[in-house]
mmCIF file of C-alpha atoms and ligand atoms in Angstrom:
data_model
loop_
_atom_site.group_PDB
_atom_site.id
_atom_site.type_symbol
_atom_site.label_atom_id
_atom_site.label_comp_id
_atom_site.label_asym_id
_atom_site.label_seq_id
_atom_site.Cartn_x
_atom_site.Cartn_y
_atom_site.Cartn_z
ATOM 1 C CA MET C 891 86.026 215.944 198.891
ATOM 2 C CA ASN C 892 84.040 216.871 195.818
ATOM 3 C CA GLU C 893 85.947 216.968 192.592
ATOM 4 C CA ARG C 894 86.089 220.456 191.143
ATOM 5 C CA ILE C 895 85.174 221.158 187.547
ATOM 6 C CA LEU C 896 85.711 224.415 185.684
ATOM 7 C CA VAL C 897 83.107 224.917 182.971
ATOM 8 C CA VAL C 898 84.315 227.312 180.275
ATOM 9 C CA GLU C 899 81.262 228.261 178.245
ATOM 10 C CA ASP C 900 80.012 231.642 177.067
ATOM 11 C CA GLU C 901 76.402 230.676 176.398
ATOM 12 C CA PRO C 902 74.556 231.206 179.685
ATOM 13 C CA THR C 903 71.877 228.560 179.099
ATOM 14 C CA ILE C 904 74.436 225.849 178.319
ATOM 15 C CA ALA C 905 76.660 226.935 181.195
ATOM 16 C CA THR C 906 73.766 226.857 183.649
ATOM 17 C CA GLY C 907 72.586 223.501 182.364
ATOM 18 C CA LEU C 908 76.054 222.035 182.746
ATOM 19 C CA ARG C 909 76.435 223.475 186.212
ATOM 20 C CA ASP C 910 73.115 221.998 187.352
ATOM 21 C CA ASP C 911 73.822 218.577 185.840
ATOM 22 C CA LEU C 912 77.283 218.372 187.357
ATOM 23 C CA GLU C 913 76.232 219.631 190.779
ATOM 24 C CA ILE C 914 73.532 216.983 190.928
ATOM 25 C CA GLU C 915 76.293 214.438 190.344
ATOM 26 C CA GLY C 916 78.204 215.838 193.312
ATOM 27 C CA PHE C 917 80.822 217.913 191.540
ATOM 28 C CA ALA C 918 81.783 221.390 192.712
ATOM 29 C CA VAL C 919 81.360 223.625 189.664
ATOM 30 C CA GLU C 920 82.704 227.001 188.680
ATOM 31 C CA VAL C 921 81.892 228.751 185.384
ATOM 32 C CA ALA C 922 84.186 230.983 183.328
ATOM 33 C CA GLU C 923 82.543 232.861 180.473
ATOM 34 C CA ASP C 924 85.533 233.801 178.341
ATOM 35 C CA GLY C 925 88.939 232.451 177.468
ATOM 36 C CA THR C 926 91.029 234.965 179.325
ATOM 37 C CA ALA C 927 89.156 234.482 182.596
ATOM 38 C CA ALA C 928 89.311 230.723 182.076
ATOM 39 C CA LEU C 929 93.065 230.677 181.580
ATOM 40 C CA SER C 930 93.780 232.677 184.709
ATOM 41 C CA ARG C 931 91.455 230.463 186.765
ATOM 42 C CA ILE C 932 93.095 227.352 185.346
ATOM 43 C CA LEU C 933 96.555 228.636 186.202
ATOM 44 C CA GLU C 934 95.695 229.775 189.720
ATOM 45 C CA GLY C 935 92.965 227.367 190.707
ATOM 46 C CA LYS C 936 93.077 223.733 191.588
ATOM 47 C CA PHE C 937 90.529 222.039 189.401
ATOM 48 C CA ASP C 938 90.271 218.326 188.818
ATOM 49 C CA LEU C 939 88.899 218.748 185.322
ATOM 50 C CA ILE C 940 88.068 221.443 182.791
ATOM 51 C CA LEU C 941 85.203 221.434 180.301
ATOM 52 C CA LEU C 942 86.344 223.784 177.588
ATOM 53 C CA ASP C 943 84.119 225.171 174.867
ATOM 54 C CA LEU C 944 86.054 225.993 171.692
ATOM 55 C CA MET C 945 84.153 229.045 170.456
ATOM 56 C CA LEU C 946 84.641 231.696 173.088
ATOM 57 C CA PRO C 947 84.779 235.480 172.957
ATOM 58 C CA GLY C 948 88.327 236.803 172.998
ATOM 59 C CA MET C 949 90.741 233.927 173.496
ATOM 60 C CA ASP C 950 89.351 230.740 171.932
ATOM 61 C CA GLY C 951 89.414 227.292 173.499
ATOM 62 C CA PHE C 952 92.436 226.124 171.491
ATOM 63 C CA THR C 953 94.506 229.013 172.749
ATOM 64 C CA VAL C 954 93.379 228.460 176.338
ATOM 65 C CA CYS C 955 94.374 224.806 176.096
ATOM 66 C CA ARG C 956 97.728 225.496 174.470
ATOM 67 C CA GLU C 957 98.623 228.290 176.881
ATOM 68 C CA ALA C 958 97.690 226.200 179.911
ATOM 69 C CA ARG C 959 99.877 223.314 178.715
ATOM 70 C CA LEU C 960 102.750 225.605 177.754
ATOM 71 C CA LYS C 961 102.641 227.047 181.255
ATOM 72 C CA GLY C 962 102.917 223.554 182.683
ATOM 73 C CA ASP C 963 99.322 223.004 183.792
ATOM 74 C CA ARG C 964 98.211 219.412 183.274
ATOM 75 C CA THR C 965 94.639 219.541 184.524
ATOM 76 C CA PRO C 966 92.581 217.175 182.342
ATOM 77 C CA ILE C 967 90.642 219.032 179.645
ATOM 78 C CA ILE C 968 87.566 217.826 177.794
ATOM 79 C CA MET C 969 86.823 220.003 174.792
ATOM 80 C CA LEU C 970 83.274 220.779 173.764
ATOM 81 C CA THR C 971 83.209 220.873 169.981
ATOM 82 C CA ALA C 972 80.374 221.582 167.593
ATOM 83 C CA LYS C 973 79.204 219.087 164.987
ATOM 84 C CA GLY C 974 81.441 218.867 161.943
ATOM 85 C CA GLN C 975 84.557 220.155 163.677
ATOM 86 C CA GLU C 976 86.470 216.923 162.995
ATOM 87 C CA VAL C 977 89.740 218.712 162.326
ATOM 88 C CA ASP C 978 89.282 220.745 165.474
ATOM 89 C CA LYS C 979 89.153 217.585 167.555
ATOM 90 C CA VAL C 980 92.481 216.429 166.234
ATOM 91 C CA VAL C 981 94.061 219.817 166.765
ATOM 92 C CA GLY C 982 92.570 219.956 170.238
ATOM 93 C CA LEU C 983 94.027 216.619 171.222
ATOM 94 C CA GLU C 984 97.410 217.606 169.817
ATOM 95 C CA LEU C 985 97.333 220.748 171.906
ATOM 96 C CA GLY C 986 96.935 218.649 175.019
ATOM 97 C CA ALA C 987 93.216 218.110 175.520
ATOM 98 C CA ASP C 988 92.365 214.708 176.985
ATOM 99 C CA ASP C 989 89.088 214.092 175.248
ATOM 100 C CA TYR C 990 86.277 215.876 173.448
ATOM 101 C CA VAL C 991 82.507 215.730 173.382
ATOM 102 C CA THR C 992 80.513 216.848 170.375
ATOM 103 C CA LYS C 993 77.566 219.210 170.845
ATOM 104 C CA PRO C 994 74.748 218.476 171.257
ATOM 105 C CA PHE C 995 75.673 215.833 173.801
ATOM 106 C CA SER C 996 73.528 213.986 176.282
ATOM 107 C CA ARG C 997 74.100 214.437 179.980
ATOM 108 C CA ARG C 998 74.823 210.729 180.251
ATOM 109 C CA GLU C 999 77.473 210.815 177.528
ATOM 110 C CA LEU C 1000 79.202 213.801 179.075
ATOM 111 C CA LEU C 1001 79.227 212.246 182.551
ATOM 112 C CA ALA C 1002 80.657 209.029 181.147
ATOM 113 C CA ARG C 1003 83.502 210.964 179.499
ATOM 114 C CA ILE C 1004 84.177 212.978 182.642
ATOM 115 C CA LYS C 1005 84.322 209.869 184.788
ATOM 116 C CA ALA C 1006 86.560 208.062 182.309
ATOM 117 C CA VAL C 1007 89.047 210.943 182.197
ATOM 118 C CA LEU C 1008 89.059 211.350 185.986
ATOM 119 C CA ARG C 1009 89.581 207.618 186.443
ATOM 120 C CA ARG C 1010 92.475 207.607 183.981
ATOM 121 C CA VAL C 1011 94.156 210.434 185.863
ATOM 122 C CA GLN C 1012 93.573 208.938 189.298
ATOM 123 C CA ASP C 1013 94.813 205.495 188.333
ATOM 124 C CA GLY C 1014 98.004 207.127 187.150
ATOM 125 C CA PRO C 1015 100.884 205.279 185.602
ATOM 126 C CA GLU C 1016 102.052 201.956 186.949
ATOM 127 C CA PRO C 1017 105.304 202.815 188.681
ATOM 128 C CA CYS C 1018 107.006 199.435 188.290
ATOM 129 C CA GLY C 1019 104.940 197.907 185.563
ATOM 130 C CA ILE C 1020 105.608 196.301 182.263
ATOM 131 C CA HIS C 1021 104.738 198.536 179.341
ATOM 132 C CA ARG C 1022 104.299 197.431 175.755
ATOM 133 C CA PHE C 1023 104.063 199.356 172.524
ATOM 134 C CA GLY C 1024 104.512 197.886 169.061
ATOM 135 C CA ASP C 1025 107.036 195.075 169.418
ATOM 136 C CA VAL C 1026 108.782 196.769 172.316
ATOM 137 C CA THR C 1027 108.504 195.731 175.965
ATOM 138 C CA VAL C 1028 109.689 198.004 178.761
ATOM 139 C CA ASP C 1029 110.225 196.632 182.252
ATOM 140 C CA ILE C 1030 110.419 199.707 184.462
ATOM 141 C CA GLY C 1031 111.446 197.828 187.597
ATOM 142 C CA ARG C 1032 114.370 196.109 185.876
ATOM 143 C CA CYS C 1033 115.239 199.090 183.662
ATOM 144 C CA GLU C 1034 115.091 196.753 180.674
ATOM 145 C CA VAL C 1035 113.873 197.349 177.156
ATOM 146 C CA SER C 1036 113.529 194.563 174.637
ATOM 147 C CA ARG C 1037 112.085 193.724 171.260
ATOM 148 C CA TRP C 1038 111.124 190.133 170.546
ATOM 149 C CA GLY C 1039 113.117 189.155 173.623
ATOM 150 C CA GLU C 1040 116.278 190.904 172.360
ATOM 151 C CA LYS C 1041 117.569 193.508 174.776
ATOM 152 C CA ILE C 1042 117.900 197.051 173.519
ATOM 153 C CA ALA C 1043 120.622 199.043 175.239
ATOM 154 C CA LEU C 1044 119.521 202.487 176.365
ATOM 155 C CA THR C 1045 121.607 205.032 178.226
ATOM 156 C CA ALA C 1046 120.358 206.077 181.660
ATOM 157 C CA MET C 1047 119.014 209.367 180.280
ATOM 158 C CA GLU C 1048 117.328 207.664 177.337
ATOM 159 C CA PHE C 1049 115.618 205.279 179.741
ATOM 160 C CA LYS C 1050 114.527 208.134 181.979
ATOM 161 C CA LEU C 1051 113.120 210.001 178.991
ATOM 162 C CA LEU C 1052 111.275 206.899 177.777
ATOM 163 C CA ARG C 1053 109.836 206.427 181.237
ATOM 164 C CA VAL C 1054 108.482 209.985 181.267
ATOM 165 C CA PHE C 1055 106.858 209.360 177.874
ATOM 166 C CA LEU C 1056 105.301 206.129 179.145
ATOM 167 C CA GLU C 1057 103.915 207.937 182.177
ATOM 168 C CA HIS C 1058 102.251 210.505 179.922
ATOM 169 C CA ARG C 1059 100.972 208.389 177.074
ATOM 170 C CA GLY C 1060 98.908 210.355 174.599
ATOM 171 C CA ARG C 1061 99.734 213.699 176.190
ATOM 172 C CA VAL C 1062 101.736 216.444 174.552
ATOM 173 C CA LEU C 1063 104.870 217.183 176.559
ATOM 174 C CA THR C 1064 106.616 220.471 175.888
ATOM 175 C CA ILE C 1065 110.376 220.668 175.551
ATOM 176 C CA ASP C 1066 110.405 222.446 178.927
ATOM 177 C CA ASP C 1067 108.327 219.646 180.508
ATOM 178 C CA LEU C 1068 110.846 217.098 179.274
ATOM 179 C CA LEU C 1069 113.884 219.104 180.337
ATOM 180 C CA GLY C 1070 112.357 219.530 183.801
ATOM 181 C CA GLU C 1071 111.219 215.921 184.224
ATOM 182 C CA VAL C 1072 114.321 214.228 182.898
ATOM 183 C CA TRP C 1073 117.240 216.566 183.516
ATOM 184 C CA GLY C 1074 115.837 218.667 186.358
ATOM 185 C CA ARG C 1075 114.747 222.294 186.416
ATOM 186 C CA ASP C 1076 118.144 223.547 187.524
ATOM 187 C CA ALA C 1077 120.124 221.945 184.744
ATOM 188 C CA VAL C 1078 121.610 224.432 182.295
ATOM 189 C CA LEU C 1079 120.806 222.793 179.000
ATOM 190 C CA THR C 1080 119.487 223.732 175.611
ATOM 191 C CA ASP C 1081 116.488 222.247 173.828
ATOM 192 C CA ARG C 1082 118.989 220.405 171.647
ATOM 193 C CA VAL C 1083 119.589 217.802 174.360
ATOM 194 C CA VAL C 1084 115.918 216.785 174.152
ATOM 195 C CA TYR C 1085 115.949 216.557 170.328
ATOM 196 C CA THR C 1086 119.100 214.430 170.431
ATOM 197 C CA HIS C 1087 117.750 212.008 173.010
ATOM 198 C CA VAL C 1088 114.383 211.687 171.272
ATOM 199 C CA ASN C 1089 116.202 210.933 168.017
ATOM 200 C CA ASN C 1090 118.299 208.283 169.772
ATOM 201 C CA LEU C 1091 115.139 206.691 171.163
ATOM 202 C CA ARG C 1092 113.541 206.771 167.715
ATOM 203 C CA ASN C 1093 116.597 205.089 166.202
ATOM 204 C CA LYS C 1094 116.526 202.371 168.840
ATOM 205 C CA LEU C 1095 112.780 201.807 169.205
ATOM 206 C CA GLU C 1096 110.989 202.850 166.048
ATOM 207 C CA GLU C 1097 110.709 200.517 163.087
ATOM 208 C CA ASN C 1098 111.169 203.504 160.793
ATOM 209 C CA PRO C 1099 112.848 206.342 162.714
ATOM 210 C CA GLN C 1100 112.185 208.718 159.796
ATOM 211 C CA LYS C 1101 108.448 208.114 160.145
ATOM 212 C CA PRO C 1102 108.013 207.584 163.876
ATOM 213 C CA ARG C 1103 104.880 205.827 165.038
ATOM 214 C CA PHE C 1104 105.332 206.310 168.769
ATOM 215 C CA LEU C 1105 107.483 209.375 169.409
ATOM 216 C CA ILE C 1106 105.472 211.990 167.584
ATOM 217 C CA GLY C 1107 106.863 215.506 167.174
ATOM 218 C CA ILE C 1108 104.418 218.367 167.706
ATOM 219 C CA ARG C 1109 105.844 221.289 165.785
ATOM 220 C CA GLY C 1110 106.790 224.243 167.936
ATOM 221 C CA ILE C 1111 105.634 222.550 171.143
ATOM 222 C CA GLY C 1112 107.279 219.242 171.911
ATOM 223 C CA TYR C 1113 106.418 215.559 171.653
ATOM 224 C CA ARG C 1114 103.615 213.136 172.260
ATOM 225 C CA PHE C 1115 104.082 209.437 172.939
ATOM 226 C CA ASP C 1116 101.458 207.408 171.075
ATOM 227 C CA GLY C 1117 102.289 204.001 172.457
HETATM 228 CA CA1 CA N 1437 80.626 229.124 172.721
#
């Protein structure tokens, strides 16, 4: 089946150009012309990827991205930024975008990015693999964590939380995401349980827990694992 791409772009010539280019490559394409329409399509539709322009009438691309992630949607997003929006790229990635392409971009560059993001998603995480970050090695199959060969003792919940982070490297996970993934949607718990467990992981895994390198807090949203 053709992979479906939602193009969110308010300039008709760019939107049409993108649609044509992507359809030639075999993608099924839908266009949304403003942020509000885009968000509702993202939340109801089943797209494989979203190309999201930042400057949109009404709700801008940042807000669309943040709202989609806050509502639990994890469809890969590539942001379309204008030249000189360096800060915007960083903010975009922190809000949960997967990649960005700077305008004006070539068709070849855009297709390469799209394919790379789709491949990353389809490959998915290694379920029983060995993961490494910094000096830390995590053996998922054996439930073992070590640094320089020395075992680090984690509680079952700490291990489960770490595993969720490893499965979503580089992605912002909201507190709700983490509560749902680790403790289950039905558990009656406060956000505090997540903060406590993340702090425990930082104390055990980070060289300097006060200035974490891997378990990065995203203010007001959640955490991102940069391993
Ligand atoms: Ca625009």
